[in-house]
Amino acid sequence: MGIVPAARAGEILRAARAKPAEEASRSLGDREAARRSRTDAVLKAQGHEEAGPVR
């Protein structure tokens, strides 16, 4: 939750409502893989070495 400029309130609300619908259309495995990919990219950009799968 945060402060939103009034001029962008409608735009931000539409985007916030669209995200759960988009995520619901993908399988849990797909969502997990996408999150892992984003996390790996951030860690790599920060100079961390790639790790194997978490068990």
PDB file of C-alpha atoms in Angstrom:
ATOM      1  CA  MET A   1       0.000   0.000   0.000  1.00  0.00           C
ATOM      2  CA  GLY A   2       1.229   3.480  -0.740  1.00  0.00           C
ATOM      3  CA  ILE A   3       0.341   7.009  -1.679  1.00  0.00           C
ATOM      4  CA  VAL A   4      -0.853   7.407  -5.256  1.00  0.00           C
ATOM      5  CA  PRO A   5      -1.131  10.668  -7.188  1.00  0.00           C
ATOM      6  CA  ALA A   6      -4.830  11.349  -7.841  1.00  0.00           C
ATOM      7  CA  ALA A   7      -4.194  11.813 -11.564  1.00  0.00           C
ATOM      8  CA  ARG A   8      -2.888   8.234 -11.836  1.00  0.00           C
ATOM      9  CA  ALA A   9      -5.301   6.521  -9.447  1.00  0.00           C
ATOM     10  CA  GLY A  10      -7.445   4.941 -12.180  1.00  0.00           C
ATOM     11  CA  GLU A  11      -4.436   3.692 -14.124  1.00  0.00           C
ATOM     12  CA  ILE A  12      -2.818   2.182 -11.042  1.00  0.00           C
ATOM     13  CA  LEU A  13      -6.065   0.562  -9.893  1.00  0.00           C
ATOM     14  CA  ARG A  14      -6.561  -1.071 -13.321  1.00  0.00           C
ATOM     15  CA  ALA A  15      -3.000  -2.412 -13.269  1.00  0.00           C
ATOM     16  CA  ALA A  16      -3.402  -3.736  -9.721  1.00  0.00           C
ATOM     17  CA  ARG A  17      -6.618  -5.537 -10.653  1.00  0.00           C
ATOM     18  CA  ALA A  18      -5.113  -7.029 -13.825  1.00  0.00           C
ATOM     19  CA  LYS A  19      -2.113  -8.609 -12.090  1.00  0.00           C
ATOM     20  CA  PRO A  20      -4.010 -11.264 -10.056  1.00  0.00           C
ATOM     21  CA  ALA A  21      -5.992 -12.224 -13.167  1.00  0.00           C
ATOM     22  CA  GLU A  22      -2.767 -12.625 -15.131  1.00  0.00           C
ATOM     23  CA  GLU A  23      -1.155 -14.705 -12.385  1.00  0.00           C
ATOM     24  CA  ALA A  24      -4.238 -16.914 -12.018  1.00  0.00           C
ATOM     25  CA  SER A  25      -3.993 -17.849 -15.689  1.00  0.00           C
ATOM     26  CA  ARG A  26      -0.531 -19.387 -15.135  1.00  0.00           C
ATOM     27  CA  SER A  27       0.276 -22.584 -13.278  1.00  0.00           C
ATOM     28  CA  LEU A  28       2.026 -22.523  -9.932  1.00  0.00           C
ATOM     29  CA  GLY A  29       5.100 -24.058 -11.534  1.00  0.00           C
ATOM     30  CA  ASP A  30       5.199 -21.325 -14.172  1.00  0.00           C
ATOM     31  CA  ARG A  31       4.859 -18.603 -11.542  1.00  0.00           C
ATOM     32  CA  GLU A  32       7.618 -20.164  -9.424  1.00  0.00           C
ATOM     33  CA  ALA A  33       9.932 -20.455 -12.437  1.00  0.00           C
ATOM     34  CA  ALA A  34       9.316 -16.816 -13.395  1.00  0.00           C
ATOM     35  CA  ARG A  35      10.006 -15.642  -9.849  1.00  0.00           C
ATOM     36  CA  ARG A  36      13.189 -17.705  -9.666  1.00  0.00           C
ATOM     37  CA  SER A  37      14.335 -16.264 -12.998  1.00  0.00           C
ATOM     38  CA  ARG A  38      13.788 -12.692 -11.780  1.00  0.00           C
ATOM     39  CA  THR A  39      15.554 -13.448  -8.486  1.00  0.00           C
ATOM     40  CA  ASP A  40      18.525 -15.028 -10.263  1.00  0.00           C
ATOM     41  CA  ALA A  41      18.817 -12.016 -12.585  1.00  0.00           C
ATOM     42  CA  VAL A  42      18.901  -9.588  -9.646  1.00  0.00           C
ATOM     43  CA  LEU A  43      21.460 -11.660  -7.766  1.00  0.00           C
ATOM     44  CA  LYS A  44      23.655 -11.994 -10.860  1.00  0.00           C
ATOM     45  CA  ALA A  45      23.481  -8.234 -11.454  1.00  0.00           C
ATOM     46  CA  GLN A  46      24.693  -7.747  -7.872  1.00  0.00           C
ATOM     47  CA  GLY A  47      27.680 -10.007  -8.467  1.00  0.00           C
ATOM     48  CA  HIS A  48      26.486 -13.171  -6.776  1.00  0.00           C
ATOM     49  CA  GLU A  49      27.333 -16.529  -8.258  1.00  0.00           C
ATOM     50  CA  GLU A  50      24.558 -18.725  -9.582  1.00  0.00           C
ATOM     51  CA  ALA A  51      23.377 -21.284  -7.063  1.00  0.00           C
ATOM     52  CA  GLY A  52      21.764 -24.622  -7.706  1.00  0.00           C
ATOM     53  CA  PRO A  53      18.127 -25.406  -7.004  1.00  0.00           C
ATOM     54  CA  VAL A  54      16.909 -24.868  -3.471  1.00  0.00           C
ATOM     55  CA  ARG A  55      15.863 -28.066  -1.739  1.00  0.00           C
TER      56      ARG A  55
END
